Amino acid sequence: MKSYSLGVLAGAVFLSLVQGVAPVRAEISGSIDISDGDTFDIGMVRIRLHGIDAPEVGQSCETPAGETWPCGARAAERLADLTRGRDVSCKGQSRDAYGRVIAICVVDGIDIGEILVREGLAWAYLEYSADYIDQEARARSDGQGIWQAETQAAWDFRADKWQRAAAVAPRENCPIKGNISSKGDRIYHTPWSKYYSRTRINTEAGEMWFCDENEAREAGWRPVGDR
């Protein structure tokens, strides 16, 4: 059974859990459900690791020999390895535009974000924090993970995928696909999602195109990978 706890200096813990909304300065702990290499859920609260940006699940990187390897999937797998069978403790720092709690998270007292950057499985997200710049420098110097060869940063990967998809989307600048699964689940796919290109949208069946993730969530769709 999944377990989690949420402590705040003041406020209604129970209400926060029921609504799936963690106060920004919350302390949240429990087992996790992974979305990708830097995002996961503890109970009903979605967490985005502070100060890092991992490759997207559908993203590939190059080796020195010019071959490709699934760096996005590897980052998610490493996160799973680090947290399997353990409780993760997170301290909220802020909230992003998608309502996710940005948090520093540890397992067995070790900073998860620091490990992922140090092993070359995430970038230090310098637009928001310089906390892991030293770990990134060491990983780059050692040619670890994403630093084996020239690699498109995750934020550029997302921007490129978005621009390409937005240019051909039936709804102008709205490339997010709102798909209804065979089980009736309403799932949305961003242009960088692993199965985006395979997903077909039938608007006559109630499927939709969205302009941003908040619009999709508010309409009742959940991200692919959510359970």
Short mmCIF file of N, CA, C and O in Angstrom, two decimals, residues 89-187:
data_model
loop_
_atom_site.label_atom_id
_atom_site.label_comp_id
_atom_site.label_asym_id
_atom_site.label_seq_id
_atom_site.Cartn_x
_atom_site.Cartn_y
_atom_site.Cartn_z
N SER A 89 11.72 11.80 1.01
CA SER A 89 11.34 12.98 1.78
C SER A 89 11.63 14.24 0.98
O SER A 89 12.75 14.42 0.48
N CYS A 90 10.64 15.10 0.85
CA CYS A 90 10.77 16.30 0.02
C CYS A 90 10.41 17.55 0.82
O CYS A 90 9.47 17.54 1.62
N LYS A 91 11.16 18.62 0.57
CA LYS A 91 10.86 19.92 1.15
C LYS A 91 10.51 20.88 0.02
O LYS A 91 11.34 21.20 -0.83
N GLY A 92 9.26 21.33 0.01
CA GLY A 92 8.81 22.22 -1.04
C GLY A 92 9.52 23.55 -1.01
O GLY A 92 9.75 24.12 0.06
N GLN A 93 9.86 24.05 -2.21
CA GLN A 93 10.53 25.34 -2.35
C GLN A 93 9.62 26.39 -3.01
O GLN A 93 9.67 27.55 -2.66
N SER A 94 8.83 25.94 -3.96
CA SER A 94 7.96 26.84 -4.70
C SER A 94 6.96 25.98 -5.48
O SER A 94 6.92 24.76 -5.32
N ARG A 95 6.19 26.63 -6.32
CA ARG A 95 5.25 25.92 -7.19
C ARG A 95 5.42 26.46 -8.61
O ARG A 95 5.60 27.65 -8.81
N ASP A 96 5.38 25.56 -9.61
CA ASP A 96 5.56 26.03 -10.98
C ASP A 96 4.22 26.35 -11.64
O ASP A 96 3.16 26.26 -11.02
N ALA A 97 4.29 26.72 -12.91
CA ALA A 97 3.10 27.15 -13.63
C ALA A 97 2.07 26.05 -13.80
O ALA A 97 0.91 26.31 -14.10
N TYR A 98 2.49 24.78 -13.63
CA TYR A 98 1.58 23.65 -13.79
C TYR A 98 1.07 23.13 -12.45
O TYR A 98 0.45 22.08 -12.40
N GLY A 99 1.35 23.86 -11.38
CA GLY A 99 0.87 23.46 -10.07
C GLY A 99 1.72 22.44 -9.36
O GLY A 99 1.38 21.98 -8.27
N ARG A 100 2.84 22.05 -9.96
CA ARG A 100 3.72 21.07 -9.33
C ARG A 100 4.52 21.73 -8.21
O ARG A 100 4.93 22.88 -8.33
N VAL A 101 4.73 20.99 -7.14
CA VAL A 101 5.57 21.49 -6.05
C VAL A 101 7.03 21.25 -6.43
O VAL A 101 7.44 20.13 -6.70
N ILE A 102 7.80 22.33 -6.48
CA ILE A 102 9.24 22.23 -6.75
C ILE A 102 9.91 21.95 -5.42
O ILE A 102 9.78 22.73 -4.47
N ALA A 103 10.63 20.82 -5.32
CA ALA A 103 11.12 20.39 -4.02
C ALA A 103 12.51 19.78 -4.09
O ALA A 103 12.89 19.19 -5.10
N ILE A 104 13.24 19.93 -3.00
CA ILE A 104 14.48 19.19 -2.80
C ILE A 104 14.10 17.89 -2.12
O ILE A 104 13.45 17.90 -1.07
N CYS A 105 14.47 16.78 -2.72
CA CYS A 105 14.04 15.47 -2.22
C CYS A 105 15.24 14.58 -1.91
O CYS A 105 16.22 14.57 -2.66
N VAL A 106 15.14 13.85 -0.81
CA VAL A 106 16.22 12.97 -0.40
C VAL A 106 15.70 11.57 -0.15
O VAL A 106 14.52 11.38 0.18
N VAL A 107 16.58 10.60 -0.31
CA VAL A 107 16.28 9.22 0.05
C VAL A 107 17.48 8.71 0.85
O VAL A 107 18.62 8.86 0.42
N ASP A 108 17.21 8.18 2.02
CA ASP A 108 18.29 7.76 2.93
C ASP A 108 19.27 8.90 3.17
O ASP A 108 20.48 8.70 3.27
N GLY A 109 18.76 10.13 3.23
CA GLY A 109 19.57 11.29 3.51
C GLY A 109 20.38 11.83 2.35
O GLY A 109 21.14 12.78 2.51
N ILE A 110 20.22 11.26 1.15
CA ILE A 110 21.00 11.67 -0.02
C ILE A 110 20.11 12.43 -0.99
O ILE A 110 19.00 12.00 -1.31
N ASP A 111 20.59 13.56 -1.47
CA ASP A 111 19.86 14.43 -2.38
C ASP A 111 19.73 13.75 -3.75
O ASP A 111 20.72 13.51 -4.44
N ILE A 112 18.50 13.45 -4.16
CA ILE A 112 18.25 12.75 -5.42
C ILE A 112 18.70 13.59 -6.62
O ILE A 112 19.32 13.08 -7.56
N GLY A 113 18.37 14.87 -6.61
CA GLY A 113 18.75 15.73 -7.72
C GLY A 113 20.25 15.78 -7.90
O GLY A 113 20.76 15.74 -9.03
N GLU A 114 20.97 15.84 -6.79
CA GLU A 114 22.43 15.88 -6.86
C GLU A 114 22.98 14.61 -7.50
O GLU A 114 23.90 14.67 -8.32
N ILE A 115 22.42 13.47 -7.14
CA ILE A 115 22.88 12.20 -7.72
C ILE A 115 22.66 12.18 -9.22
O ILE A 115 23.56 11.81 -10.00
N LEU A 116 21.48 12.57 -9.67
CA LEU A 116 21.16 12.52 -11.09
C LEU A 116 22.07 13.44 -11.90
O LEU A 116 22.53 13.06 -12.99
N VAL A 117 22.34 14.62 -11.38
CA VAL A 117 23.24 15.54 -12.10
C VAL A 117 24.67 14.99 -12.08
O VAL A 117 25.36 14.99 -13.10
N ARG A 118 25.10 14.50 -10.93
CA ARG A 118 26.47 13.99 -10.80
C ARG A 118 26.73 12.80 -11.72
O ARG A 118 27.84 12.62 -12.23
N GLU A 119 25.70 11.98 -11.97
CA GLU A 119 25.85 10.81 -12.82
C GLU A 119 25.57 11.11 -14.29
O GLU A 119 25.53 10.20 -15.12
N GLY A 120 25.36 12.38 -14.61
CA GLY A 120 25.13 12.75 -16.01
C GLY A 120 23.76 12.34 -16.52
O GLY A 120 23.59 12.11 -17.72
N LEU A 121 22.78 12.29 -15.64
CA LEU A 121 21.43 11.91 -16.04
C LEU A 121 20.45 13.08 -15.92
O LEU A 121 19.23 12.90 -16.04
N ALA A 122 20.98 14.27 -15.67
CA ALA A 122 20.18 15.49 -15.64
C ALA A 122 21.12 16.68 -15.75
O ALA A 122 22.30 16.59 -15.42
N TRP A 123 20.58 17.79 -16.24
CA TRP A 123 21.30 19.04 -16.29
C TRP A 123 21.03 19.84 -15.02
O TRP A 123 19.94 19.74 -14.43
N ALA A 124 21.98 20.66 -14.61
CA ALA A 124 21.70 21.67 -13.60
C ALA A 124 20.83 22.73 -14.30
O ALA A 124 21.21 23.27 -15.34
N TYR A 125 19.66 22.99 -13.75
CA TYR A 125 18.70 23.88 -14.41
C TYR A 125 19.02 25.32 -14.02
O TYR A 125 18.37 25.91 -13.16
N LEU A 126 20.03 25.89 -14.67
CA LEU A 126 20.60 27.16 -14.25
C LEU A 126 19.63 28.33 -14.40
O LEU A 126 19.83 29.37 -13.77
N GLU A 127 18.59 28.17 -15.19
CA GLU A 127 17.60 29.23 -15.30
C GLU A 127 16.91 29.48 -13.96
O GLU A 127 16.45 30.59 -13.68
N TYR A 128 16.88 28.43 -13.13
CA TYR A 128 16.17 28.53 -11.86
C TYR A 128 17.06 28.37 -10.63
O TYR A 128 16.70 28.81 -9.54
N SER A 129 18.21 27.72 -10.79
CA SER A 129 19.07 27.48 -9.62
C SER A 129 20.48 27.08 -10.06
O SER A 129 20.64 26.41 -11.08
N ALA A 130 21.45 27.50 -9.26
CA ALA A 130 22.85 27.10 -9.51
C ALA A 130 23.31 26.08 -8.48
O ALA A 130 24.52 25.86 -8.33
N ASP A 131 22.37 25.44 -7.80
CA ASP A 131 22.72 24.54 -6.70
C ASP A 131 23.60 23.37 -7.13
O ASP A 131 24.41 22.87 -6.34
N TYR A 132 23.42 22.90 -8.37
CA TYR A 132 24.13 21.68 -8.79
C TYR A 132 25.17 21.95 -9.87
O TYR A 132 25.55 21.04 -10.61
N ILE A 133 25.65 23.18 -9.95
CA ILE A 133 26.59 23.53 -11.01
C ILE A 133 27.91 22.78 -10.85
O ILE A 133 28.53 22.38 -11.85
N ASP A 134 28.36 22.56 -9.62
CA ASP A 134 29.61 21.83 -9.42
C ASP A 134 29.48 20.36 -9.83
O ASP A 134 30.40 19.79 -10.42
N GLN A 135 28.34 19.75 -9.50
CA GLN A 135 28.11 18.35 -9.88
C GLN A 135 28.04 18.21 -11.40
O GLN A 135 28.55 17.24 -11.96
N GLU A 136 27.43 19.20 -12.06
CA GLU A 136 27.36 19.16 -13.51
C GLU A 136 28.75 19.30 -14.13
O GLU A 136 29.10 18.59 -15.09
N ALA A 137 29.57 20.19 -13.57
CA ALA A 137 30.92 20.38 -14.09
C ALA A 137 31.73 19.09 -13.99
O ALA A 137 32.49 18.75 -14.91
N ARG A 138 31.59 18.38 -12.88
CA ARG A 138 32.31 17.12 -12.71
C ARG A 138 31.82 16.06 -13.70
O ARG A 138 32.62 15.35 -14.30
N ALA A 139 30.50 15.96 -13.87
CA ALA A 139 29.94 14.99 -14.81
C ALA A 139 30.39 15.29 -16.24
O ALA A 139 30.73 14.37 -17.00
N ARG A 140 30.42 16.56 -16.59
CA ARG A 140 30.87 16.95 -17.93
C ARG A 140 32.34 16.62 -18.12
O ARG A 140 32.74 16.08 -19.16
N SER A 141 33.16 16.92 -17.12
CA SER A 141 34.59 16.64 -17.20
C SER A 141 34.87 15.15 -17.35
O SER A 141 35.77 14.74 -18.08
N ASP A 142 34.04 14.33 -16.68
CA ASP A 142 34.23 12.88 -16.72
C ASP A 142 33.52 12.21 -17.89
O ASP A 142 33.65 10.99 -18.09
N GLY A 143 32.76 12.98 -18.68
CA GLY A 143 32.04 12.40 -19.81
C GLY A 143 30.94 11.45 -19.39
O GLY A 143 30.66 10.46 -20.08
N GLN A 144 30.28 11.77 -18.29
CA GLN A 144 29.23 10.90 -17.76
C GLN A 144 27.91 11.12 -18.50
O GLN A 144 27.53 12.26 -18.79
N GLY A 145 27.19 10.05 -18.78
CA GLY A 145 25.82 10.13 -19.27
C GLY A 145 25.62 11.06 -20.44
O GLY A 145 26.16 10.86 -21.53
N ILE A 146 24.84 12.11 -20.23
CA ILE A 146 24.49 13.06 -21.29
C ILE A 146 25.70 13.83 -21.80
O ILE A 146 25.63 14.47 -22.86
N TRP A 147 26.81 13.75 -21.08
CA TRP A 147 28.02 14.47 -21.46
C TRP A 147 28.99 13.60 -22.26
O TRP A 147 30.11 14.02 -22.54
N GLN A 148 28.57 12.41 -22.66
CA GLN A 148 29.41 11.56 -23.51
C GLN A 148 29.67 12.21 -24.87
O GLN A 148 30.72 12.03 -25.48
N ALA A 149 28.67 12.92 -25.35
CA ALA A 149 28.75 13.58 -26.66
C ALA A 149 27.84 14.80 -26.61
O ALA A 149 27.10 14.99 -25.63
N GLU A 150 27.88 15.61 -27.65
CA GLU A 150 27.03 16.80 -27.67
C GLU A 150 25.57 16.37 -27.63
O GLU A 150 25.13 15.54 -28.42
N THR A 151 24.84 16.93 -26.68
CA THR A 151 23.45 16.52 -26.46
C THR A 151 22.56 17.75 -26.35
O THR A 151 22.92 18.74 -25.71
N GLN A 152 21.39 17.68 -26.97
CA GLN A 152 20.43 18.77 -26.87
C GLN A 152 19.84 18.79 -25.46
O GLN A 152 19.34 17.78 -24.97
N ALA A 153 19.93 19.93 -24.80
CA ALA A 153 19.39 20.05 -23.45
C ALA A 153 17.89 19.81 -23.46
O ALA A 153 17.21 20.08 -24.46
N ALA A 154 17.37 19.32 -22.35
CA ALA A 154 15.95 18.96 -22.28
C ALA A 154 15.05 20.14 -22.62
O ALA A 154 14.03 19.97 -23.30
N TRP A 155 15.39 21.34 -22.14
CA TRP A 155 14.53 22.49 -22.41
C TRP A 155 14.53 22.85 -23.90
O TRP A 155 13.50 23.27 -24.44
N ASP A 156 15.66 22.67 -24.57
CA ASP A 156 15.70 22.91 -26.02
C ASP A 156 14.97 21.80 -26.77
O ASP A 156 14.33 22.05 -27.80
N PHE A 157 15.08 20.58 -26.29
CA PHE A 157 14.37 19.44 -26.88
C PHE A 157 12.87 19.70 -26.85
O PHE A 157 12.17 19.52 -27.85
N ARG A 158 12.37 20.15 -25.68
CA ARG A 158 10.94 20.42 -25.57
C ARG A 158 10.52 21.56 -26.50
O ARG A 158 9.48 21.48 -27.17
N ALA A 159 11.31 22.63 -26.52
CA ALA A 159 10.97 23.79 -27.37
C ALA A 159 10.94 23.40 -28.84
O ALA A 159 10.05 23.82 -29.59
N ASP A 160 11.92 22.61 -29.27
CA ASP A 160 11.98 22.18 -30.66
C ASP A 160 10.78 21.31 -31.02
O ASP A 160 10.15 21.51 -32.07
N LYS A 161 10.48 20.35 -30.16
CA LYS A 161 9.32 19.48 -30.41
C LYS A 161 8.03 20.29 -30.45
O LYS A 161 7.15 20.03 -31.29
N TRP A 162 7.90 21.25 -29.56
CA TRP A 162 6.69 22.08 -29.51
C TRP A 162 6.53 22.87 -30.80
O TRP A 162 5.46 22.89 -31.40
N GLN A 163 7.59 23.53 -31.24
CA GLN A 163 7.52 24.35 -32.44
C GLN A 163 7.16 23.53 -33.67
O GLN A 163 6.34 23.96 -34.49
N ARG A 164 7.76 22.36 -33.79
CA ARG A 164 7.48 21.51 -34.95
C ARG A 164 6.03 21.03 -34.95
O ARG A 164 5.36 21.02 -35.98
N ALA A 165 5.54 20.63 -33.78
CA ALA A 165 4.17 20.12 -33.68
C ALA A 165 3.15 21.23 -33.82
O ALA A 165 2.11 21.06 -34.47
N ALA A 166 3.46 22.39 -33.23
CA ALA A 166 2.52 23.52 -33.30
C ALA A 166 2.32 24.00 -34.73
O ALA A 166 1.24 24.47 -35.09
N ALA A 167 3.35 23.86 -35.54
CA ALA A 167 3.28 24.34 -36.93
C ALA A 167 2.30 23.54 -37.77
O ALA A 167 1.80 24.04 -38.79
N VAL A 168 2.01 22.31 -37.37
CA VAL A 168 1.12 21.46 -38.18
C VAL A 168 -0.16 21.05 -37.45
O VAL A 168 -0.98 20.33 -38.00
N ALA A 169 -0.32 21.51 -36.21
CA ALA A 169 -1.51 21.14 -35.45
C ALA A 169 -2.77 21.76 -36.07
O ALA A 169 -2.74 22.91 -36.53
N PRO A 170 -3.89 21.03 -36.11
CA PRO A 170 -5.13 21.57 -36.67
C PRO A 170 -5.63 22.81 -35.95
O PRO A 170 -6.23 23.69 -36.56
N ARG A 171 -5.38 22.86 -34.64
CA ARG A 171 -5.73 24.04 -33.86
C ARG A 171 -4.46 24.87 -33.71
O ARG A 171 -3.47 24.39 -33.16
N GLU A 172 -4.46 26.08 -34.19
CA GLU A 172 -3.25 26.89 -34.28
C GLU A 172 -2.52 27.01 -32.94
O GLU A 172 -3.10 27.40 -31.93
N ASN A 173 -1.23 26.65 -32.97
CA ASN A 173 -0.35 26.74 -31.79
C ASN A 173 -0.88 25.93 -30.60
O ASN A 173 -0.58 26.24 -29.46
N CYS A 174 -1.63 24.88 -30.90
CA CYS A 174 -2.19 24.04 -29.84
C CYS A 174 -1.89 22.56 -30.15
O CYS A 174 -2.77 21.80 -30.58
N PRO A 175 -0.64 22.12 -29.94
CA PRO A 175 -0.24 20.79 -30.38
C PRO A 175 -0.42 19.67 -29.37
O PRO A 175 -0.08 18.52 -29.66
N ILE A 176 -0.94 19.95 -28.18
CA ILE A 176 -1.11 18.88 -27.19
C ILE A 176 -2.32 18.03 -27.56
O ILE A 176 -3.40 18.54 -27.81
N LYS A 177 -2.11 16.72 -27.60
CA LYS A 177 -3.15 15.79 -28.03
C LYS A 177 -3.92 15.23 -26.83
O LYS A 177 -3.33 14.60 -25.95
N GLY A 178 -5.22 15.46 -26.83
CA GLY A 178 -6.09 14.92 -25.80
C GLY A 178 -6.75 13.65 -26.31
O GLY A 178 -7.74 13.70 -27.05
N ASN A 179 -6.21 12.52 -25.92
CA ASN A 179 -6.65 11.22 -26.42
C ASN A 179 -7.54 10.51 -25.40
O ASN A 179 -7.36 10.67 -24.19
N ILE A 180 -8.50 9.73 -25.88
CA ILE A 180 -9.33 8.91 -25.00
C ILE A 180 -8.95 7.45 -25.25
O ILE A 180 -9.07 6.95 -26.37
N SER A 181 -8.48 6.78 -24.21
CA SER A 181 -8.00 5.41 -24.36
C SER A 181 -9.15 4.44 -24.52
O SER A 181 -10.33 4.80 -24.37
N SER A 182 -8.82 3.20 -24.84
CA SER A 182 -9.84 2.16 -25.01
C SER A 182 -10.61 1.91 -23.71
O SER A 182 -11.73 1.40 -23.73
N LYS A 183 -10.01 2.29 -22.57
CA LYS A 183 -10.67 2.13 -21.27
C LYS A 183 -11.48 3.37 -20.88
O LYS A 183 -12.08 3.41 -19.82
N GLY A 184 -11.44 4.38 -21.75
CA GLY A 184 -12.17 5.60 -21.47
C GLY A 184 -11.38 6.64 -20.70
O GLY A 184 -11.92 7.69 -20.34
N ASP A 185 -10.07 6.38 -20.47
CA ASP A 185 -9.24 7.34 -19.76
C ASP A 185 -8.89 8.51 -20.67
O ASP A 185 -8.53 8.32 -21.84
N ARG A 186 -8.98 9.71 -20.14
CA ARG A 186 -8.65 10.91 -20.90
C ARG A 186 -7.20 11.28 -20.61
O ARG A 186 -6.86 11.69 -19.50
N ILE A 187 -6.35 11.12 -21.61
CA ILE A 187 -4.91 11.27 -21.45
C ILE A 187 -4.38 12.27 -22.46
O ILE A 187 -4.76 12.23 -23.63
#
